[in-house]
């Protein structure tokens, strides 16, 4: 198996295809997810990201009228899915590693497990606030920022674990990816502050960057230009999600704090149903991909959200 950085080098300048998948809800069958991945093997993805979902807090009424707070994890199985992808498809999995919901020691143990499984790629993220809360709060002895987590992974790569030991520690060999936001993380004070945090992650050991979804390529190009001017030289993958319903015209900007181009808005508003809107989303994303590929991006990274039909249509036009 290989690292993401190896796959980029082996592509010799050719744009590669990759996807992100989400674990099924607890109790659902893994077969549906694997069946959705299967047809995408046509495009030879060298790696597949697998998201990690932190705990959620649920309030359940009791017979006596009291409310019991339950902590649950609705989408467990990230490591198991990574192993399934590795063995079924022979594709390198990239598990997400979060600050949220983990102590530093739990993170180290998680990374050790990945290392034992031969998984050499991780995407390091702060993660979202635990539902139903709006504010991110780290676990006691956990991290508040992804840059801190990047540093821990980079230290393990140097054989530096959290606690001293009386024997030499074997270094891990993780390729570290991090996230970036061409249109600014919604919690950042301003673009400059957000950008400084990204540079910190790279300076502490990130090997590549994957962006949040966007629908205006110019925002991505401006972002890359700013990165290069600041001395950030690592590969930058554009993250893409084709619009698939009329409702997403309002939902995606609200959830992901991004802008929709006016031409896309007009095209979707002219649609009579979601079938038409989905086709508009495919055509828009194809044009994005053609322009991005022409610009020489290292790869096109698709957020599939568990579905593959529209990504297949797009990939067949590009790869």
PDB file of C-alpha atoms in Angstrom:
ATOM      1  CA  UNK A   1       0.000   0.000   0.000  1.00  0.00           C
ATOM      2  CA  UNK A   2       1.082   3.610  -0.395  1.00  0.00           C
ATOM      3  CA  UNK A   3       0.705   7.075   1.046  1.00  0.00           C
ATOM      4  CA  UNK A   4      -1.351   9.823  -0.563  1.00  0.00           C
ATOM      5  CA  UNK A   5       1.912  11.661  -1.245  1.00  0.00           C
ATOM      6  CA  UNK A   6       3.217   8.560  -3.055  1.00  0.00           C
ATOM      7  CA  UNK A   7       0.078   8.346  -5.194  1.00  0.00           C
ATOM      8  CA  UNK A   8       0.488  11.984  -6.226  1.00  0.00           C
ATOM      9  CA  UNK A   9       4.100  11.400  -7.207  1.00  0.00           C
ATOM     10  CA  UNK A  10       3.282   8.195  -9.095  1.00  0.00           C
ATOM     11  CA  UNK A  11       0.568  10.001 -11.091  1.00  0.00           C
ATOM     12  CA  UNK A  12       3.313  12.080 -12.796  1.00  0.00           C
ATOM     13  CA  UNK A  13       1.188  15.204 -13.000  1.00  0.00           C
ATOM     14  CA  UNK A  14      -2.032  13.445 -13.982  1.00  0.00           C
ATOM     15  CA  UNK A  15      -5.112  14.404 -11.957  1.00  0.00           C
ATOM     16  CA  UNK A  16      -6.251  11.507  -9.768  1.00  0.00           C
ATOM     17  CA  UNK A  17      -9.754  10.590  -8.635  1.00  0.00           C
ATOM     18  CA  UNK A  18     -10.680  10.077  -4.971  1.00  0.00           C
ATOM     19  CA  UNK A  19     -13.812   9.986  -2.833  1.00  0.00           C
ATOM     20  CA  UNK A  20     -15.001  10.413   0.725  1.00  0.00           C
ATOM     21  CA  UNK A  21     -17.572   8.048   2.236  1.00  0.00           C
ATOM     22  CA  UNK A  22     -19.477   8.061   5.513  1.00  0.00           C
ATOM     23  CA  UNK A  23     -20.072   5.020   7.747  1.00  0.00           C
ATOM     24  CA  UNK A  24     -23.635   3.683   7.795  1.00  0.00           C
ATOM     25  CA  UNK A  25     -25.901   4.452  10.738  1.00  0.00           C
ATOM     26  CA  UNK A  26     -25.435   1.962  13.545  1.00  0.00           C
ATOM     27  CA  UNK A  27     -27.447  -1.185  12.796  1.00  0.00           C
ATOM     28  CA  UNK A  28     -27.425  -0.701   9.016  1.00  0.00           C
ATOM     29  CA  UNK A  29     -25.652  -3.105   6.694  1.00  0.00           C
ATOM     30  CA  UNK A  30     -22.189  -2.290   5.356  1.00  0.00           C
ATOM     31  CA  UNK A  31     -23.147  -3.907   2.034  1.00  0.00           C
ATOM     32  CA  UNK A  32     -24.942  -0.809   0.758  1.00  0.00           C
ATOM     33  CA  UNK A  33     -21.845   1.332   1.269  1.00  0.00           C
ATOM     34  CA  UNK A  34     -19.540  -1.184  -0.417  1.00  0.00           C
ATOM     35  CA  UNK A  35     -22.023  -1.584  -3.286  1.00  0.00           C
ATOM     36  CA  UNK A  36     -21.910   2.194  -3.828  1.00  0.00           C
ATOM     37  CA  UNK A  37     -18.108   2.164  -3.837  1.00  0.00           C
ATOM     38  CA  UNK A  38     -17.869  -0.777  -6.252  1.00  0.00           C
ATOM     39  CA  UNK A  39     -18.827   1.038  -9.488  1.00  0.00           C
ATOM     40  CA  UNK A  40     -16.404   3.858  -8.660  1.00  0.00           C
ATOM     41  CA  UNK A  41     -13.523   1.406  -8.953  1.00  0.00           C
ATOM     42  CA  UNK A  42     -13.846   1.973 -12.699  1.00  0.00           C
ATOM     43  CA  UNK A  43     -11.946   5.233 -12.151  1.00  0.00           C
ATOM     44  CA  UNK A  44      -9.172   3.628 -10.091  1.00  0.00           C
ATOM     45  CA  UNK A  45      -9.230   5.801  -6.961  1.00  0.00           C
ATOM     46  CA  UNK A  46      -5.853   5.389  -5.227  1.00  0.00           C
ATOM     47  CA  UNK A  47      -7.380   6.314  -1.870  1.00  0.00           C
ATOM     48  CA  UNK A  48     -10.773   6.643  -0.180  1.00  0.00           C
ATOM     49  CA  UNK A  49     -11.488   8.850   2.830  1.00  0.00           C
ATOM     50  CA  UNK A  50     -13.676   7.440   5.610  1.00  0.00           C
ATOM     51  CA  UNK A  51     -15.263   9.981   7.939  1.00  0.00           C
ATOM     52  CA  UNK A  52     -15.339   9.653  11.722  1.00  0.00           C
ATOM     53  CA  UNK A  53     -18.379  10.784  13.686  1.00  0.00           C
ATOM     54  CA  UNK A  54     -18.106  11.858  17.282  1.00  0.00           C
ATOM     55  CA  UNK A  55     -20.561  11.146  20.053  1.00  0.00           C
ATOM     56  CA  UNK A  56     -24.008  12.736  20.220  1.00  0.00           C
ATOM     57  CA  UNK A  57     -26.207  13.526  23.194  1.00  0.00           C
ATOM     58  CA  UNK A  58     -29.798  12.299  23.087  1.00  0.00           C
ATOM     59  CA  UNK A  59     -32.504  13.136  25.625  1.00  0.00           C
ATOM     60  CA  UNK A  60     -34.899  10.252  26.272  1.00  0.00           C
ATOM     61  CA  UNK A  61     -38.082  10.627  28.375  1.00  0.00           C
ATOM     62  CA  UNK A  62     -38.418   8.143  31.270  1.00  0.00           C
ATOM     63  CA  UNK A  63     -41.740   6.691  32.583  1.00  0.00           C
ATOM     64  CA  UNK A  64     -41.472   8.835  35.715  1.00  0.00           C
ATOM     65  CA  UNK A  65     -41.376  12.011  33.617  1.00  0.00           C
ATOM     66  CA  UNK A  66     -37.664  12.665  33.980  1.00  0.00           C
ATOM     67  CA  UNK A  67     -35.333  13.093  31.026  1.00  0.00           C
ATOM     68  CA  UNK A  68     -32.344  10.799  30.712  1.00  0.00           C
ATOM     69  CA  UNK A  69     -29.357  12.018  28.729  1.00  0.00           C
ATOM     70  CA  UNK A  70     -27.790   9.282  26.607  1.00  0.00           C
ATOM     71  CA  UNK A  71     -24.440   9.467  24.853  1.00  0.00           C
ATOM     72  CA  UNK A  72     -24.347   7.527  21.602  1.00  0.00           C
ATOM     73  CA  UNK A  73     -22.270   7.281  18.447  1.00  0.00           C
ATOM     74  CA  UNK A  74     -24.643   7.000  15.494  1.00  0.00           C
ATOM     75  CA  UNK A  75     -22.044   6.180  12.847  1.00  0.00           C
ATOM     76  CA  UNK A  76     -19.336   3.976  14.360  1.00  0.00           C
ATOM     77  CA  UNK A  77     -17.122   1.673  12.339  1.00  0.00           C
ATOM     78  CA  UNK A  78     -14.523   3.932  10.702  1.00  0.00           C
ATOM     79  CA  UNK A  79     -11.620   1.557  11.356  1.00  0.00           C
ATOM     80  CA  UNK A  80     -13.629  -1.507  10.303  1.00  0.00           C
ATOM     81  CA  UNK A  81     -14.694   0.181   7.072  1.00  0.00           C
ATOM     82  CA  UNK A  82     -11.091   1.174   6.367  1.00  0.00           C
ATOM     83  CA  UNK A  83     -10.069  -2.443   6.783  1.00  0.00           C
ATOM     84  CA  UNK A  84     -12.918  -3.613   4.516  1.00  0.00           C
ATOM     85  CA  UNK A  85     -11.918  -1.128   1.788  1.00  0.00           C
ATOM     86  CA  UNK A  86      -8.294  -2.175   2.038  1.00  0.00           C
ATOM     87  CA  UNK A  87      -9.040  -5.874   1.734  1.00  0.00           C
ATOM     88  CA  UNK A  88     -11.956  -5.821  -0.718  1.00  0.00           C
ATOM     89  CA  UNK A  89     -10.732  -3.188  -3.159  1.00  0.00           C
ATOM     90  CA  UNK A  90      -6.996  -2.993  -2.500  1.00  0.00           C
ATOM     91  CA  UNK A  91      -7.376   0.775  -2.139  1.00  0.00           C
ATOM     92  CA  UNK A  92      -5.654   2.842   0.523  1.00  0.00           C
ATOM     93  CA  UNK A  93      -8.155   4.057   3.130  1.00  0.00           C
ATOM     94  CA  UNK A  94      -7.739   7.459   4.760  1.00  0.00           C
ATOM     95  CA  UNK A  95      -9.528   7.526   8.130  1.00  0.00           C
ATOM     96  CA  UNK A  96     -10.464  10.853   9.633  1.00  0.00           C
ATOM     97  CA  UNK A  97      -8.911  11.554  13.033  1.00  0.00           C
ATOM     98  CA  UNK A  98     -10.757  14.087  15.188  1.00  0.00           C
ATOM     99  CA  UNK A  99      -9.970  16.312  18.117  1.00  0.00           C
ATOM    100  CA  UNK A 100     -13.600  16.261  19.224  1.00  0.00           C
ATOM    101  CA  UNK A 101     -14.524  13.395  21.528  1.00  0.00           C
ATOM    102  CA  UNK A 102     -10.965  12.151  22.107  1.00  0.00           C
ATOM    103  CA  UNK A 103      -8.372  12.608  24.810  1.00  0.00           C
ATOM    104  CA  UNK A 104      -4.738  12.747  23.729  1.00  0.00           C
ATOM    105  CA  UNK A 105      -4.156   9.225  25.025  1.00  0.00           C
ATOM    106  CA  UNK A 106      -7.222   7.886  23.185  1.00  0.00           C
ATOM    107  CA  UNK A 107      -5.921   9.537  20.024  1.00  0.00           C
ATOM    108  CA  UNK A 108      -2.548   7.879  20.464  1.00  0.00           C
ATOM    109  CA  UNK A 109      -4.182   4.468  20.938  1.00  0.00           C
ATOM    110  CA  UNK A 110      -6.329   5.040  17.836  1.00  0.00           C
ATOM    111  CA  UNK A 111      -3.233   5.900  15.813  1.00  0.00           C
ATOM    112  CA  UNK A 112      -1.437   2.827  17.127  1.00  0.00           C
ATOM    113  CA  UNK A 113      -4.336   0.648  15.948  1.00  0.00           C
ATOM    114  CA  UNK A 114      -4.173   2.223  12.484  1.00  0.00           C
ATOM    115  CA  UNK A 115      -0.425   1.698  12.397  1.00  0.00           C
ATOM    116  CA  UNK A 116      -0.825  -1.990  13.277  1.00  0.00           C
ATOM    117  CA  UNK A 117      -3.339  -2.388  10.440  1.00  0.00           C
ATOM    118  CA  UNK A 118      -0.898  -0.925   7.944  1.00  0.00           C
ATOM    119  CA  UNK A 119      -2.992   2.204   7.391  1.00  0.00           C
ATOM    120  CA  UNK A 120      -0.464   4.942   6.679  1.00  0.00           C
ATOM    121  CA  UNK A 121      -2.754   7.853   5.803  1.00  0.00           C
ATOM    122  CA  UNK A 122      -4.872  10.055   8.086  1.00  0.00           C
ATOM    123  CA  UNK A 123      -6.918  13.197   7.589  1.00  0.00           C
ATOM    124  CA  UNK A 124      -6.629  15.301  10.734  1.00  0.00           C
ATOM    125  CA  UNK A 125      -9.613  17.476  11.667  1.00  0.00           C
ATOM    126  CA  UNK A 126     -10.884  19.368  14.649  1.00  0.00           C
ATOM    127  CA  UNK A 127     -14.381  18.030  14.072  1.00  0.00           C
ATOM    128  CA  UNK A 128     -17.812  19.489  14.694  1.00  0.00           C
ATOM    129  CA  UNK A 129     -19.399  20.340  18.039  1.00  0.00           C
ATOM    130  CA  UNK A 130     -21.151  17.416  19.704  1.00  0.00           C
ATOM    131  CA  UNK A 131     -24.850  17.481  18.824  1.00  0.00           C
ATOM    132  CA  UNK A 132     -27.056  19.202  19.883  1.00  0.00           C
ATOM    133  CA  UNK A 133     -24.516  21.852  20.974  1.00  0.00           C
ATOM    134  CA  UNK A 134     -23.429  24.742  18.766  1.00  0.00           C
ATOM    135  CA  UNK A 135     -20.030  25.368  20.326  1.00  0.00           C
ATOM    136  CA  UNK A 136     -17.028  23.079  20.069  1.00  0.00           C
ATOM    137  CA  UNK A 137     -15.699  21.926  23.418  1.00  0.00           C
ATOM    138  CA  UNK A 138     -12.725  19.561  23.653  1.00  0.00           C
ATOM    139  CA  UNK A 139     -12.766  16.531  25.872  1.00  0.00           C
ATOM    140  CA  UNK A 140     -10.741  16.880  29.070  1.00  0.00           C
ATOM    141  CA  UNK A 141      -7.084  16.412  28.077  1.00  0.00           C
ATOM    142  CA  UNK A 142      -8.118  16.694  24.448  1.00  0.00           C
ATOM    143  CA  UNK A 143      -7.342  19.217  21.738  1.00  0.00           C
ATOM    144  CA  UNK A 144      -9.084  22.407  20.738  1.00  0.00           C
ATOM    145  CA  UNK A 145      -7.363  22.797  17.378  1.00  0.00           C
ATOM    146  CA  UNK A 146      -6.419  20.495  14.513  1.00  0.00           C
ATOM    147  CA  UNK A 147      -2.904  21.984  14.513  1.00  0.00           C
ATOM    148  CA  UNK A 148      -2.339  20.417  17.949  1.00  0.00           C
ATOM    149  CA  UNK A 149      -3.458  17.029  16.659  1.00  0.00           C
ATOM    150  CA  UNK A 150      -1.219  17.346  13.597  1.00  0.00           C
ATOM    151  CA  UNK A 151       1.692  17.897  15.949  1.00  0.00           C
ATOM    152  CA  UNK A 152       0.882  14.716  17.887  1.00  0.00           C
ATOM    153  CA  UNK A 153       0.779  12.628  14.698  1.00  0.00           C
ATOM    154  CA  UNK A 154       4.009  14.223  13.456  1.00  0.00           C
ATOM    155  CA  UNK A 155       5.654  13.466  16.805  1.00  0.00           C
ATOM    156  CA  UNK A 156       4.643   9.806  16.541  1.00  0.00           C
ATOM    157  CA  UNK A 157       6.268   9.767  13.112  1.00  0.00           C
ATOM    158  CA  UNK A 158       9.461  10.782  14.920  1.00  0.00           C
ATOM    159  CA  UNK A 159       9.021   8.097  17.558  1.00  0.00           C
ATOM    160  CA  UNK A 160       7.867  10.592  20.186  1.00  0.00           C
ATOM    161  CA  UNK A 161       4.867   9.255  22.092  1.00  0.00           C
ATOM    162  CA  UNK A 162       2.958  10.996  24.867  1.00  0.00           C
ATOM    163  CA  UNK A 163       4.629   9.351  27.821  1.00  0.00           C
ATOM    164  CA  UNK A 164       8.239   8.533  28.457  1.00  0.00           C
ATOM    165  CA  UNK A 165       9.286   4.927  28.139  1.00  0.00           C
ATOM    166  CA  UNK A 166      12.316   2.910  29.134  1.00  0.00           C
ATOM    167  CA  UNK A 167      12.605   1.494  25.613  1.00  0.00           C
ATOM    168  CA  UNK A 168      12.920   2.986  22.160  1.00  0.00           C
ATOM    169  CA  UNK A 169       9.567   3.754  20.557  1.00  0.00           C
ATOM    170  CA  UNK A 170       8.989   2.670  16.963  1.00  0.00           C
ATOM    171  CA  UNK A 171       8.122   5.653  14.758  1.00  0.00           C
ATOM    172  CA  UNK A 172       4.860   5.554  12.840  1.00  0.00           C
ATOM    173  CA  UNK A 173       4.822   6.571   9.181  1.00  0.00           C
ATOM    174  CA  UNK A 174       1.610   8.502   8.618  1.00  0.00           C
ATOM    175  CA  UNK A 175       0.958  10.769   5.662  1.00  0.00           C
ATOM    176  CA  UNK A 176      -0.998  13.650   7.186  1.00  0.00           C
ATOM    177  CA  UNK A 177      -3.804  15.450   5.407  1.00  0.00           C
ATOM    178  CA  UNK A 178      -5.626  18.519   6.717  1.00  0.00           C
ATOM    179  CA  UNK A 179      -8.716  20.493   5.745  1.00  0.00           C
ATOM    180  CA  UNK A 180      -8.923  24.031   4.387  1.00  0.00           C
ATOM    181  CA  UNK A 181     -11.712  26.450   3.561  1.00  0.00           C
ATOM    182  CA  UNK A 182     -11.431  28.545   0.386  1.00  0.00           C
ATOM    183  CA  UNK A 183     -14.377  30.607   1.635  1.00  0.00           C
ATOM    184  CA  UNK A 184     -13.247  30.719   5.309  1.00  0.00           C
ATOM    185  CA  UNK A 185     -14.192  28.460   8.202  1.00  0.00           C
ATOM    186  CA  UNK A 186     -17.412  29.814   9.657  1.00  0.00           C
ATOM    187  CA  UNK A 187     -15.905  30.195  13.132  1.00  0.00           C
ATOM    188  CA  UNK A 188     -12.825  32.102  11.999  1.00  0.00           C
ATOM    189  CA  UNK A 189     -12.749  35.819  12.790  1.00  0.00           C
ATOM    190  CA  UNK A 190     -11.616  36.662   9.270  1.00  0.00           C
ATOM    191  CA  UNK A 191      -9.881  35.144   6.250  1.00  0.00           C
ATOM    192  CA  UNK A 192      -6.422  36.058   7.498  1.00  0.00           C
ATOM    193  CA  UNK A 193      -6.927  34.323  10.852  1.00  0.00           C
ATOM    194  CA  UNK A 194      -8.282  31.233   9.138  1.00  0.00           C
ATOM    195  CA  UNK A 195      -5.340  31.196   6.748  1.00  0.00           C
ATOM    196  CA  UNK A 196      -2.823  31.525   9.586  1.00  0.00           C
ATOM    197  CA  UNK A 197      -4.274  28.425  11.254  1.00  0.00           C
ATOM    198  CA  UNK A 198      -3.881  26.518   7.988  1.00  0.00           C
ATOM    199  CA  UNK A 199      -0.246  27.583   7.699  1.00  0.00           C
ATOM    200  CA  UNK A 200       0.302  26.430  11.273  1.00  0.00           C
ATOM    201  CA  UNK A 201      -1.032  22.964  10.394  1.00  0.00           C
ATOM    202  CA  UNK A 202       1.305  22.721   7.426  1.00  0.00           C
ATOM    203  CA  UNK A 203       4.279  23.991   9.413  1.00  0.00           C
ATOM    204  CA  UNK A 204       3.621  21.331  12.059  1.00  0.00           C
ATOM    205  CA  UNK A 205       3.703  18.479   9.572  1.00  0.00           C
ATOM    206  CA  UNK A 206       0.731  18.324   7.185  1.00  0.00           C
ATOM    207  CA  UNK A 207       1.653  16.667   3.880  1.00  0.00           C
ATOM    208  CA  UNK A 208      -1.352  17.740   1.825  1.00  0.00           C
ATOM    209  CA  UNK A 209      -4.560  19.765   1.976  1.00  0.00           C
ATOM    210  CA  UNK A 210      -8.154  18.918   1.009  1.00  0.00           C
ATOM    211  CA  UNK A 211     -10.596  21.794   0.697  1.00  0.00           C
ATOM    212  CA  UNK A 212     -14.180  22.145   1.723  1.00  0.00           C
ATOM    213  CA  UNK A 213     -16.648  21.959  -1.168  1.00  0.00           C
ATOM    214  CA  UNK A 214     -17.089  25.044  -3.343  1.00  0.00           C
ATOM    215  CA  UNK A 215     -19.066  25.849  -6.470  1.00  0.00           C
ATOM    216  CA  UNK A 216     -17.036  28.780  -7.782  1.00  0.00           C
ATOM    217  CA  UNK A 217     -13.619  27.681  -9.063  1.00  0.00           C
ATOM    218  CA  UNK A 218     -12.229  31.202  -8.847  1.00  0.00           C
ATOM    219  CA  UNK A 219     -12.487  31.023  -5.062  1.00  0.00           C
ATOM    220  CA  UNK A 220     -10.336  27.880  -5.158  1.00  0.00           C
ATOM    221  CA  UNK A 221      -7.783  29.419  -7.538  1.00  0.00           C
ATOM    222  CA  UNK A 222      -7.521  32.550  -5.376  1.00  0.00           C
ATOM    223  CA  UNK A 223      -7.047  30.380  -2.313  1.00  0.00           C
ATOM    224  CA  UNK A 224      -4.265  28.318  -3.914  1.00  0.00           C
ATOM    225  CA  UNK A 225      -2.521  31.488  -5.088  1.00  0.00           C
ATOM    226  CA  UNK A 226      -2.577  32.866  -1.551  1.00  0.00           C
ATOM    227  CA  UNK A 227      -1.176  29.588  -0.213  1.00  0.00           C
ATOM    228  CA  UNK A 228       1.707  29.594  -2.664  1.00  0.00           C
ATOM    229  CA  UNK A 229       2.526  33.235  -1.970  1.00  0.00           C
ATOM    230  CA  UNK A 230       2.685  32.389   1.749  1.00  0.00           C
ATOM    231  CA  UNK A 231       5.123  29.525   1.155  1.00  0.00           C
ATOM    232  CA  UNK A 232       2.619  26.667   1.485  1.00  0.00           C
ATOM    233  CA  UNK A 233       3.914  24.240  -1.114  1.00  0.00           C
ATOM    234  CA  UNK A 234       2.072  21.000  -0.233  1.00  0.00           C
ATOM    235  CA  UNK A 235      -0.453  19.571  -2.747  1.00  0.00           C
ATOM    236  CA  UNK A 236      -3.979  20.999  -2.503  1.00  0.00           C
ATOM    237  CA  UNK A 237      -6.951  18.827  -3.486  1.00  0.00           C
ATOM    238  CA  UNK A 238     -10.213  20.586  -4.394  1.00  0.00           C
ATOM    239  CA  UNK A 239     -13.169  19.042  -2.559  1.00  0.00           C
ATOM    240  CA  UNK A 240     -16.279  18.722  -4.726  1.00  0.00           C
ATOM    241  CA  UNK A 241     -19.914  17.818  -4.166  1.00  0.00           C
ATOM    242  CA  UNK A 242     -22.388  17.945  -7.027  1.00  0.00           C
ATOM    243  CA  UNK A 243     -25.638  19.634  -6.113  1.00  0.00           C
ATOM    244  CA  UNK A 244     -28.391  17.003  -6.203  1.00  0.00           C
ATOM    245  CA  UNK A 245     -31.686  18.627  -5.105  1.00  0.00           C
ATOM    246  CA  UNK A 246     -33.363  22.011  -5.384  1.00  0.00           C
ATOM    247  CA  UNK A 247     -33.425  22.278  -1.615  1.00  0.00           C
ATOM    248  CA  UNK A 248     -29.634  22.118  -1.448  1.00  0.00           C
ATOM    249  CA  UNK A 249     -29.544  25.542  -3.036  1.00  0.00           C
ATOM    250  CA  UNK A 250     -30.520  26.892   0.406  1.00  0.00           C
ATOM    251  CA  UNK A 251     -29.216  24.095   2.642  1.00  0.00           C
ATOM    252  CA  UNK A 252     -25.589  23.864   1.474  1.00  0.00           C
ATOM    253  CA  UNK A 253     -24.758  27.577   1.898  1.00  0.00           C
ATOM    254  CA  UNK A 254     -26.262  27.500   5.391  1.00  0.00           C
ATOM    255  CA  UNK A 255     -24.562  24.298   6.522  1.00  0.00           C
ATOM    256  CA  UNK A 256     -21.172  24.827   4.910  1.00  0.00           C
ATOM    257  CA  UNK A 257     -21.017  28.627   4.771  1.00  0.00           C
ATOM    258  CA  UNK A 258     -20.329  28.929   1.060  1.00  0.00           C
ATOM    259  CA  UNK A 259     -21.629  30.999  -1.823  1.00  0.00           C
ATOM    260  CA  UNK A 260     -23.517  29.719  -4.836  1.00  0.00           C
ATOM    261  CA  UNK A 261     -22.717  31.339  -8.205  1.00  0.00           C
ATOM    262  CA  UNK A 262     -25.621  33.249  -9.737  1.00  0.00           C
ATOM    263  CA  UNK A 263     -25.574  31.150 -12.908  1.00  0.00           C
ATOM    264  CA  UNK A 264     -25.999  27.978 -10.863  1.00  0.00           C
ATOM    265  CA  UNK A 265     -28.775  29.528  -8.789  1.00  0.00           C
ATOM    266  CA  UNK A 266     -30.706  30.550 -11.906  1.00  0.00           C
ATOM    267  CA  UNK A 267     -30.276  27.132 -13.512  1.00  0.00           C
ATOM    268  CA  UNK A 268     -31.538  25.277 -10.441  1.00  0.00           C
ATOM    269  CA  UNK A 269     -34.421  27.686  -9.867  1.00  0.00           C
ATOM    270  CA  UNK A 270     -35.556  26.999 -13.427  1.00  0.00           C
ATOM    271  CA  UNK A 271     -35.819  23.270 -12.687  1.00  0.00           C
ATOM    272  CA  UNK A 272     -39.278  21.797 -12.233  1.00  0.00           C
ATOM    273  CA  UNK A 273     -38.155  18.899 -10.050  1.00  0.00           C
ATOM    274  CA  UNK A 274     -35.168  17.296  -8.341  1.00  0.00           C
ATOM    275  CA  UNK A 275     -34.411  15.066 -11.318  1.00  0.00           C
ATOM    276  CA  UNK A 276     -33.721  18.154 -13.388  1.00  0.00           C
ATOM    277  CA  UNK A 277     -31.838  19.811 -10.529  1.00  0.00           C
ATOM    278  CA  UNK A 278     -29.629  16.744 -10.155  1.00  0.00           C
ATOM    279  CA  UNK A 279     -28.734  16.888 -13.846  1.00  0.00           C
ATOM    280  CA  UNK A 280     -27.882  20.578 -13.522  1.00  0.00           C
ATOM    281  CA  UNK A 281     -25.650  19.680 -10.574  1.00  0.00           C
ATOM    282  CA  UNK A 282     -23.848  17.049 -12.633  1.00  0.00           C
ATOM    283  CA  UNK A 283     -23.312  19.395 -15.583  1.00  0.00           C
ATOM    284  CA  UNK A 284     -22.063  22.195 -13.325  1.00  0.00           C
ATOM    285  CA  UNK A 285     -19.620  19.878 -11.564  1.00  0.00           C
ATOM    286  CA  UNK A 286     -18.347  18.497 -14.901  1.00  0.00           C
ATOM    287  CA  UNK A 287     -17.474  22.035 -15.964  1.00  0.00           C
ATOM    288  CA  UNK A 288     -15.769  22.649 -12.631  1.00  0.00           C
ATOM    289  CA  UNK A 289     -13.745  19.466 -13.021  1.00  0.00           C
ATOM    290  CA  UNK A 290     -12.653  20.259 -16.560  1.00  0.00           C
ATOM    291  CA  UNK A 291     -11.379  23.667 -15.514  1.00  0.00           C
ATOM    292  CA  UNK A 292      -9.667  22.315 -12.399  1.00  0.00           C
ATOM    293  CA  UNK A 293      -8.028  19.473 -14.315  1.00  0.00           C
ATOM    294  CA  UNK A 294      -6.785  21.900 -16.960  1.00  0.00           C
ATOM    295  CA  UNK A 295      -5.257  23.960 -14.124  1.00  0.00           C
ATOM    296  CA  UNK A 296      -3.275  20.904 -13.030  1.00  0.00           C
ATOM    297  CA  UNK A 297      -4.803  20.066  -9.655  1.00  0.00           C
ATOM    298  CA  UNK A 298      -3.297  16.896  -8.140  1.00  0.00           C
ATOM    299  CA  UNK A 299      -6.699  15.283  -7.784  1.00  0.00           C
ATOM    300  CA  UNK A 300     -10.455  15.742  -7.679  1.00  0.00           C
ATOM    301  CA  UNK A 301     -11.871  14.683  -4.319  1.00  0.00           C
ATOM    302  CA  UNK A 302     -15.612  13.958  -4.277  1.00  0.00           C
ATOM    303  CA  UNK A 303     -17.857  14.051  -1.209  1.00  0.00           C
ATOM    304  CA  UNK A 304     -20.250  11.239  -2.108  1.00  0.00           C
ATOM    305  CA  UNK A 305     -22.447  11.275   1.037  1.00  0.00           C
ATOM    306  CA  UNK A 306     -23.066   7.546   0.516  1.00  0.00           C
ATOM    307  CA  UNK A 307     -24.348   7.886  -3.075  1.00  0.00           C
ATOM    308  CA  UNK A 308     -22.374   7.315  -6.247  1.00  0.00           C
ATOM    309  CA  UNK A 309     -24.646   7.656  -9.306  1.00  0.00           C
ATOM    310  CA  UNK A 310     -24.022  11.358  -9.974  1.00  0.00           C
ATOM    311  CA  UNK A 311     -20.286  11.057  -9.239  1.00  0.00           C
ATOM    312  CA  UNK A 312     -20.092   8.204 -11.757  1.00  0.00           C
ATOM    313  CA  UNK A 313     -21.639  10.428 -14.447  1.00  0.00           C
ATOM    314  CA  UNK A 314     -19.144  13.184 -13.686  1.00  0.00           C
ATOM    315  CA  UNK A 315     -16.121  10.911 -13.533  1.00  0.00           C
ATOM    316  CA  UNK A 316     -16.960   9.320 -16.882  1.00  0.00           C
ATOM    317  CA  UNK A 317     -16.705  12.755 -18.470  1.00  0.00           C
ATOM    318  CA  UNK A 318     -13.347  13.528 -16.860  1.00  0.00           C
ATOM    319  CA  UNK A 319     -11.318  10.343 -16.314  1.00  0.00           C
TER     320      UNK A 319
END
